[in-house]
XYZ file of C-alpha atoms in Angstrom:
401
model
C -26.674 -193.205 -22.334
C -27.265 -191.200 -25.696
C -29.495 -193.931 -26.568
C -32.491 -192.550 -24.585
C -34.558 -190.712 -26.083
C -37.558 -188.397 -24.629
C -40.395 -187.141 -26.420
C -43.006 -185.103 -25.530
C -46.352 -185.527 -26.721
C -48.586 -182.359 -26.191
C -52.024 -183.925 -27.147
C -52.047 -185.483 -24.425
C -53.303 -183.392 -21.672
C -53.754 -184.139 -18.271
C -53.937 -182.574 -14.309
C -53.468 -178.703 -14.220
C -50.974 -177.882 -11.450
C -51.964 -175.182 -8.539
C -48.688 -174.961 -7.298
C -45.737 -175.686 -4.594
C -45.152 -174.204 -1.246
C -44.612 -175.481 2.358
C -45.721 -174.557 5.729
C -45.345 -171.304 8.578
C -45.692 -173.166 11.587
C -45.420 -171.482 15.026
C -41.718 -173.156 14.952
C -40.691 -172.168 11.213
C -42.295 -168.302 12.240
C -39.983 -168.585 15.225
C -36.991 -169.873 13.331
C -37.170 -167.224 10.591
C -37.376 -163.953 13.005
C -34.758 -165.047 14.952
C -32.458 -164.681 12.532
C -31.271 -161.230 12.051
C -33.273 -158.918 9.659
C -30.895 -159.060 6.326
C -30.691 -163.166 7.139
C -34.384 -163.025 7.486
C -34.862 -161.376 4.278
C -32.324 -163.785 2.465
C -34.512 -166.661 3.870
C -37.721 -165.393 2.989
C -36.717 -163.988 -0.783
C -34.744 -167.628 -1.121
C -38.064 -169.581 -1.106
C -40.505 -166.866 -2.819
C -38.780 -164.279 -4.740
C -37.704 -164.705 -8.972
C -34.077 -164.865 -7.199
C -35.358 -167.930 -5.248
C -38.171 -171.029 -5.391
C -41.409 -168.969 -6.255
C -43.055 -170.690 -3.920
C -47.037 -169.958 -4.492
C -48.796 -172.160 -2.060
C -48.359 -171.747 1.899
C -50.041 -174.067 4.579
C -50.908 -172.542 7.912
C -52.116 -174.400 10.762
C -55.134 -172.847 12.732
C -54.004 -172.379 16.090
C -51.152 -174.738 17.462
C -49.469 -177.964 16.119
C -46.841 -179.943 17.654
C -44.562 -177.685 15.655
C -45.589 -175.336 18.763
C -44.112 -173.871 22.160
C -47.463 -175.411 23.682
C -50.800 -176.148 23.410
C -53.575 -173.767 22.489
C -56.830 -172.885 20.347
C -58.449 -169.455 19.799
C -60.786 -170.086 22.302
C -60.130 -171.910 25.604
C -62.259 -170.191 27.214
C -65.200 -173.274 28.535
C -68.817 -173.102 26.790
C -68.320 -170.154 24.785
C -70.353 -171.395 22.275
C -70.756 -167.885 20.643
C -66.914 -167.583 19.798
C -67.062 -164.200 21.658
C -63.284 -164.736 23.517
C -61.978 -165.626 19.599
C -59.076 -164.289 19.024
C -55.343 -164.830 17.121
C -52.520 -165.192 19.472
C -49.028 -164.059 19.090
C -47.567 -166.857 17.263
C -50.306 -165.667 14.575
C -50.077 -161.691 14.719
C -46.661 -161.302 15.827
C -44.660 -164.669 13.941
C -46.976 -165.736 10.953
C -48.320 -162.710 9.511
C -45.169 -160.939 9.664
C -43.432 -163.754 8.142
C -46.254 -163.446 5.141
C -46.785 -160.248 5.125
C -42.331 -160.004 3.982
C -43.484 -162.186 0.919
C -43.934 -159.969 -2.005
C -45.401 -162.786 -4.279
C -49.484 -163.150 -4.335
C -49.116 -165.971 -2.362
C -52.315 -169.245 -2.354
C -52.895 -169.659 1.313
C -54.429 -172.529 3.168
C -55.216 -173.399 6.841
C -55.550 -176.602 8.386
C -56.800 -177.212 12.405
C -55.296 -179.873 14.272
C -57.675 -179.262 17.407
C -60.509 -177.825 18.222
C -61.029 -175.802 22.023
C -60.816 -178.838 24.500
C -64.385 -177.937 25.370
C -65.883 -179.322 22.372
C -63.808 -182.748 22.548
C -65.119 -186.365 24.010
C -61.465 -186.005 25.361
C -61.870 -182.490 26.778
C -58.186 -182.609 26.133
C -55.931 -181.131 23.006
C -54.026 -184.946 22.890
C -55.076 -188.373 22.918
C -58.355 -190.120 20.621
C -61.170 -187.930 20.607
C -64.170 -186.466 18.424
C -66.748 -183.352 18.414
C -68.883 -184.231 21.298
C -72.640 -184.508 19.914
C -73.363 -184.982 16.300
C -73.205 -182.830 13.373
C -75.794 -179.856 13.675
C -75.551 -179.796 17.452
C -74.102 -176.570 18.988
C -70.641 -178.027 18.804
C -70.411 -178.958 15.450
C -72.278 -175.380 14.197
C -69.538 -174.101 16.626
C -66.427 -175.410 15.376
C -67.753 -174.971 11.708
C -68.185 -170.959 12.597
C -64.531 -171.178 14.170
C -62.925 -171.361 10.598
C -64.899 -168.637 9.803
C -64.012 -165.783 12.917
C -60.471 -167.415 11.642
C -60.687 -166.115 8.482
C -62.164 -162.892 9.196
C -59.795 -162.305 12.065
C -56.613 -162.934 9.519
C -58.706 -160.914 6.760
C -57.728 -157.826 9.049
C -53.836 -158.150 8.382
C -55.106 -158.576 4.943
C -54.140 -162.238 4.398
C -56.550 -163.986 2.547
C -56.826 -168.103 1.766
C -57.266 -169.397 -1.353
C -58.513 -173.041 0.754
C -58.896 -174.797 4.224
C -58.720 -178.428 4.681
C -61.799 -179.734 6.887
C -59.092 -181.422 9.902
C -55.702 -182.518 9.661
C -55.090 -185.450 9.515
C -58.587 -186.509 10.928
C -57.995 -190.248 11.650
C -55.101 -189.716 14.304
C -58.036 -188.241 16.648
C -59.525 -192.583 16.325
C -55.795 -193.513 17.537
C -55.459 -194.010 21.398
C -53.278 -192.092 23.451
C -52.487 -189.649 20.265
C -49.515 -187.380 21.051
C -49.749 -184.258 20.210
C -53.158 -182.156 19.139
C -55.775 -183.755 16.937
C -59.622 -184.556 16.261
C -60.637 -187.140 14.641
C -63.415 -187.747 12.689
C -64.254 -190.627 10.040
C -65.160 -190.323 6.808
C -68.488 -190.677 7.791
C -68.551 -187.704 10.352
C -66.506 -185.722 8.280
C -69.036 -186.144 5.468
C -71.570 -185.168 7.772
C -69.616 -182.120 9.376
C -69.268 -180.800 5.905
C -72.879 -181.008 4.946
C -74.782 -179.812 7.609
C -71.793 -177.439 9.346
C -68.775 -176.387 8.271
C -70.276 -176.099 4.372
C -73.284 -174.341 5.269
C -71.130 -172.109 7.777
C -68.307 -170.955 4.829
C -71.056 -170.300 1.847
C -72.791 -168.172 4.194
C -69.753 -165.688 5.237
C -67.931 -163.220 3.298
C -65.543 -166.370 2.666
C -68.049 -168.161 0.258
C -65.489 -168.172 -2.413
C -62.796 -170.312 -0.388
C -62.081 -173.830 -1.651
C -62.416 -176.785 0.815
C -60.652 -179.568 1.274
C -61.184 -182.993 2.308
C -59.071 -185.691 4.085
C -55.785 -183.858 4.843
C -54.811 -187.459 5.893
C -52.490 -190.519 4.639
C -53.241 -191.439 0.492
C -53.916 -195.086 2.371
C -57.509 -193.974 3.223
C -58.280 -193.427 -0.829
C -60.671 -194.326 -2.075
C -62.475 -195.407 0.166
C -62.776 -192.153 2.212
C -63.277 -189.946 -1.330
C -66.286 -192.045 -1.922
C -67.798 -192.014 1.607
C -68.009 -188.176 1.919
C -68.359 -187.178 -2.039
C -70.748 -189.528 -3.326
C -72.798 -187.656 -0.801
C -74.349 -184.788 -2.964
C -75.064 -182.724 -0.018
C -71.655 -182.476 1.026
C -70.230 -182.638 -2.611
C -71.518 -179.489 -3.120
C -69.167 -177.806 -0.669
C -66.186 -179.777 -1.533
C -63.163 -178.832 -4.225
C -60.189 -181.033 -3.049
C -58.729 -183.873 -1.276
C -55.592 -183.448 0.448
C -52.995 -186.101 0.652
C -49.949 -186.837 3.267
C -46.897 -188.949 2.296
C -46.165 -190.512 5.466
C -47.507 -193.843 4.835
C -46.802 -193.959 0.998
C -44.812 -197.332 0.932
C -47.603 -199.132 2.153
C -50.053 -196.891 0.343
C -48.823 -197.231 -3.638
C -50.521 -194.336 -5.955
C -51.596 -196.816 -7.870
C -54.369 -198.449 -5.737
C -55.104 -194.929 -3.871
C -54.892 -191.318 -5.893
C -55.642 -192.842 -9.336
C -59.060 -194.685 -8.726
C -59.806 -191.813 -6.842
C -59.279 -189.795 -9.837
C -60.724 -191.724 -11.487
C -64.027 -191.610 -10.006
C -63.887 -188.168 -8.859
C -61.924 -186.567 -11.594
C -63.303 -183.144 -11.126
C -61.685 -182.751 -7.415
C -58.131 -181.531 -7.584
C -55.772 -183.767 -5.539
C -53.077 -181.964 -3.655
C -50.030 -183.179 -1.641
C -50.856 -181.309 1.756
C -47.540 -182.645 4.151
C -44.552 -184.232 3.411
C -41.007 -184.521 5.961
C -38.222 -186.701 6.584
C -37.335 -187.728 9.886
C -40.964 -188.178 11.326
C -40.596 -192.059 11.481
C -38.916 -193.267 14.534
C -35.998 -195.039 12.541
C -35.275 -191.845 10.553
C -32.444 -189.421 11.815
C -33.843 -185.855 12.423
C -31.894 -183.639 10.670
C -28.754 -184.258 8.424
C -27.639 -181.496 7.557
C -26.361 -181.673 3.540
C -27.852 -184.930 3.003
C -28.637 -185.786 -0.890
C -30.055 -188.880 -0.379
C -33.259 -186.788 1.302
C -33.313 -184.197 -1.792
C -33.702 -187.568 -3.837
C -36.572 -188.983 -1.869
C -38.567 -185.124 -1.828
C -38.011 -185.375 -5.635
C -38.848 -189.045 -6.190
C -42.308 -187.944 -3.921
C -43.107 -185.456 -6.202
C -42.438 -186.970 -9.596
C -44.420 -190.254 -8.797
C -47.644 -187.742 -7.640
C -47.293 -185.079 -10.784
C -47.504 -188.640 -12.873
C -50.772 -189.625 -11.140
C -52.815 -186.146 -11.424
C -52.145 -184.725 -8.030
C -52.251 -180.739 -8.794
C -49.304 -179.840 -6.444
C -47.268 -180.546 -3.474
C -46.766 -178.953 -0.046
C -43.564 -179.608 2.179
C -44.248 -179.201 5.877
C -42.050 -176.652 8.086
C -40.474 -174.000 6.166
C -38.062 -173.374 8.547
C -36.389 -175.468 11.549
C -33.729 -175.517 14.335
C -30.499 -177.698 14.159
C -32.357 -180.092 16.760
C -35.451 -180.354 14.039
C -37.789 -177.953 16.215
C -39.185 -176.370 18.495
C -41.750 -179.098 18.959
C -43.417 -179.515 22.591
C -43.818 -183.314 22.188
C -40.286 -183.511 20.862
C -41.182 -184.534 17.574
C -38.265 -183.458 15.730
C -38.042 -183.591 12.171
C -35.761 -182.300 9.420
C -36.246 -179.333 7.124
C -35.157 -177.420 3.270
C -33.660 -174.800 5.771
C -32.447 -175.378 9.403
C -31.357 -172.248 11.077
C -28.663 -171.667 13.398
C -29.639 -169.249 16.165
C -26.901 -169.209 17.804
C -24.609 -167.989 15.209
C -27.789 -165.724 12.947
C -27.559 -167.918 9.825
C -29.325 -170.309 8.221
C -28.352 -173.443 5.940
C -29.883 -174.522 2.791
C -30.275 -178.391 2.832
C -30.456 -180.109 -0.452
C -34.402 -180.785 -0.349
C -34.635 -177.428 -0.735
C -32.781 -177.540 -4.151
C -34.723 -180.547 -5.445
C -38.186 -178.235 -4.311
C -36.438 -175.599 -6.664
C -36.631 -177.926 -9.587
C -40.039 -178.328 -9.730
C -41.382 -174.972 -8.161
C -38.963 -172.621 -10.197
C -39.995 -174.284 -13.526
C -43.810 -175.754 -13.222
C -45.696 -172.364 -12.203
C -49.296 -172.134 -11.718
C -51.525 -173.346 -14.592
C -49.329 -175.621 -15.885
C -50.509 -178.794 -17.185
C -49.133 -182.138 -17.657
C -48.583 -183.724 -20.583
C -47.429 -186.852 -22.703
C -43.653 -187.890 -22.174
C -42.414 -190.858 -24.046
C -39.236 -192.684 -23.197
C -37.630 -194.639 -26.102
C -37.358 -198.326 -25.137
C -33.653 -198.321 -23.981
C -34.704 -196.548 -20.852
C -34.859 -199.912 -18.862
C -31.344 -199.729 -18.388
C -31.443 -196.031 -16.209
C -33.813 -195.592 -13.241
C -34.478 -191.953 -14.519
C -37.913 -190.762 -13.595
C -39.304 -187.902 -15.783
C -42.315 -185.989 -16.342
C -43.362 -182.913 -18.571
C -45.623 -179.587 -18.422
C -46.882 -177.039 -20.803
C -46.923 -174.053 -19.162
C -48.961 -170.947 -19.493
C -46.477 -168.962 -21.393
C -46.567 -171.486 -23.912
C -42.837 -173.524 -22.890
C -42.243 -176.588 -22.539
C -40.393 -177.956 -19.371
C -39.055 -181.334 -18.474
C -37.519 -182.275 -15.396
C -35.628 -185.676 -14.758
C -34.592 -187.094 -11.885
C -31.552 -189.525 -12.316
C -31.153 -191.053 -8.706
């Protein structure tokens, strides 16, 4: 109605943004080189490129996911406790760098481990609820920590370089029995611990010591609780820059309760959305291909967590099949672009336009600021929120679902 009115208010400052992205799995690497070359350009240039997104923040996972052909670390090899059989496979040298290295944008770049070598599990298997054997500061622990590490030297040679890593994803699925598909869990106690005596020690003391870490990499649910555990410990506090947020159990999870006391108490961490996709619930289709009403919920998502300080947000596979893979433990899920292989092209879904909205317009260095509705607003459901951005403009983007 022409009765609302919106008014910015740039004294009031809040969150700085870091940026938007999603994620080269082994099954998005896949998807985009098997499309022909031009096609694969097209794709590629869509989400980074002035043409396209700008997309500035890209989430790799450290060895497999389920968003793999299989199983696999950088070391299976049993006991090898000095890392000396470490090395990238395929899906890294031949799919994921060469899907980077066609980005011509400086690009923030973070990893994220979903297992460690079955050799250092409780398990002694990639699946299923298990920890680090040991403690922190045994062998295994020192281990693993050094593993991120020979990671990021070993991608430093195809000169890709992270801005971050997250400490585990999604840690507490390792606690959950008979877990599907790779994971290690650890709770905020062990990760606190990990941190201190490992895996911070480990990354100040390489050529990396300039890479940002990032906690919890898990559900907003476990906030605060799991912000406090680990960073009222000075000793791993030190180490620490972020905490890393999924969306898949916001509606029982509201921001309210979980990102903005953590905020709150920690407001010097940035808080970035590290996973979001539709179709990973068992009562969601897997892909629909043209569906709006999924462009409104990635929109909705990222409105509601640019209005409670998070600093960015990170979609999950950049790239999938019709079927919503490959995934070995058929855990399809829907995607901005599905790709046809069959036929060499590739469709853009309308999540990936809603993306556009807020990585085209909010760069890097933005920050948020004041945005006043006039009263008649009650009768719209319009949410809204506004940046100042480093070249001095304005921009406000509105969602009217």
């Amino acid at each position: 109605p022409a009765d609302l009115v919106l008014t910015v208010d740039t004294t009031q400052r809040y969150q700085k943004v870091k940026g938007f992205g999603g994620s080269v799995t082994d099954a998005a690497a896949m998807n985009i080189l098997s499309l022909p070359e031009t096609a694969q350009d097209h794709l590629l240039r869509s989400y980074f490129s002035e043409e396209g997104l700008e997309y500035n923040l890209v989430r790799l996972p450290m060895a497999s996911c389920d968003f793999s052909l299989h199983a696999y670390t950088y070391d299976d090899v049993p006991f090898d406790y000095e890392l000396t059989h470490f090395s990238l496979r395929d899906e890294d040298t031949k799919l994921k760098a060469s899907a980077l290295a066609m980005s011509k944008q400086p690009l923030s770049l973070y990893a994220s481990p979903w297992t460690s070598p079955t050799w250092m599990k409780t398990s002694e298997s990639f699946v299923g609820k298990g920890t680090l054997k040991g403690q922190a500061g045994d062998k295994y622990h020192k281990t693993w920590a050094n593993y991120f590490v020979r990671f990021l030297d070993e991608y430093a040679k195809y000169n890709l370089t992270f801005w971050a890593v997250t400490a585990e994803n999604e840690p507490s699925a390792g606690l959950i029995n008979n877990y599907p598909f790779q994971c290690l869990g650890f709770t905020a106690e062990q990760q606190r611990d990990f941190i201190a005596q490992d895996l911070g020690p480990a990354l100040a003391n390489s050529s990396h010591r300039h890479i940002q870490l990032i906690i919890l990499d898990d559900n907003r649910l476990h906030l605060p609780h799991w912000a406090k555990v680990v960073l009222e410990d000075e000793k791993a506090a030190r180490y620490i820059h972020g905490i890393g947020i999924h969306w898949y159990l916001d509606f029982i999870g509201p921001i309210q309760d979980t990102v903005v006391p953590t905020h709150e108490l920690f407001p010097d961490y940035f808080i970035l959305a590290t996973e979001a996709c539709i179709g990973a619930h068992f009562w969601e289709r897997d892909v629909i291909l043209g569906c709006w009403d999924r462009g409104n919920q990635y929109s909705h998502s990222i409105l509601t967590n640019l209005n409670h300080f998070v600093a960015g947000w990170t979609d999950w596979n950049l790239a999938l099949d019709l079927e919503g893979g490959p995934n070995w433990v058929k855990n399809y899920v829907d995607s901005p672009v599905i790709v046809d292989t069959s036929e060499g092209i590739f469709y853009k879904q309308p999540m990936f336009y809603h993306l556009g909205h807020f990585s085209k317009f909010i760069p890097e260095g933005s920050q948020r600021v004041g945005l006043v509705a006039s009263k008649e607003s009650k009768k719209v459901d319009l949410e809204y929120t506004a940046f100042l951005r480093p070249d001095g403009a304005v921009v406000v983007v509105v969602l009217n679902r």
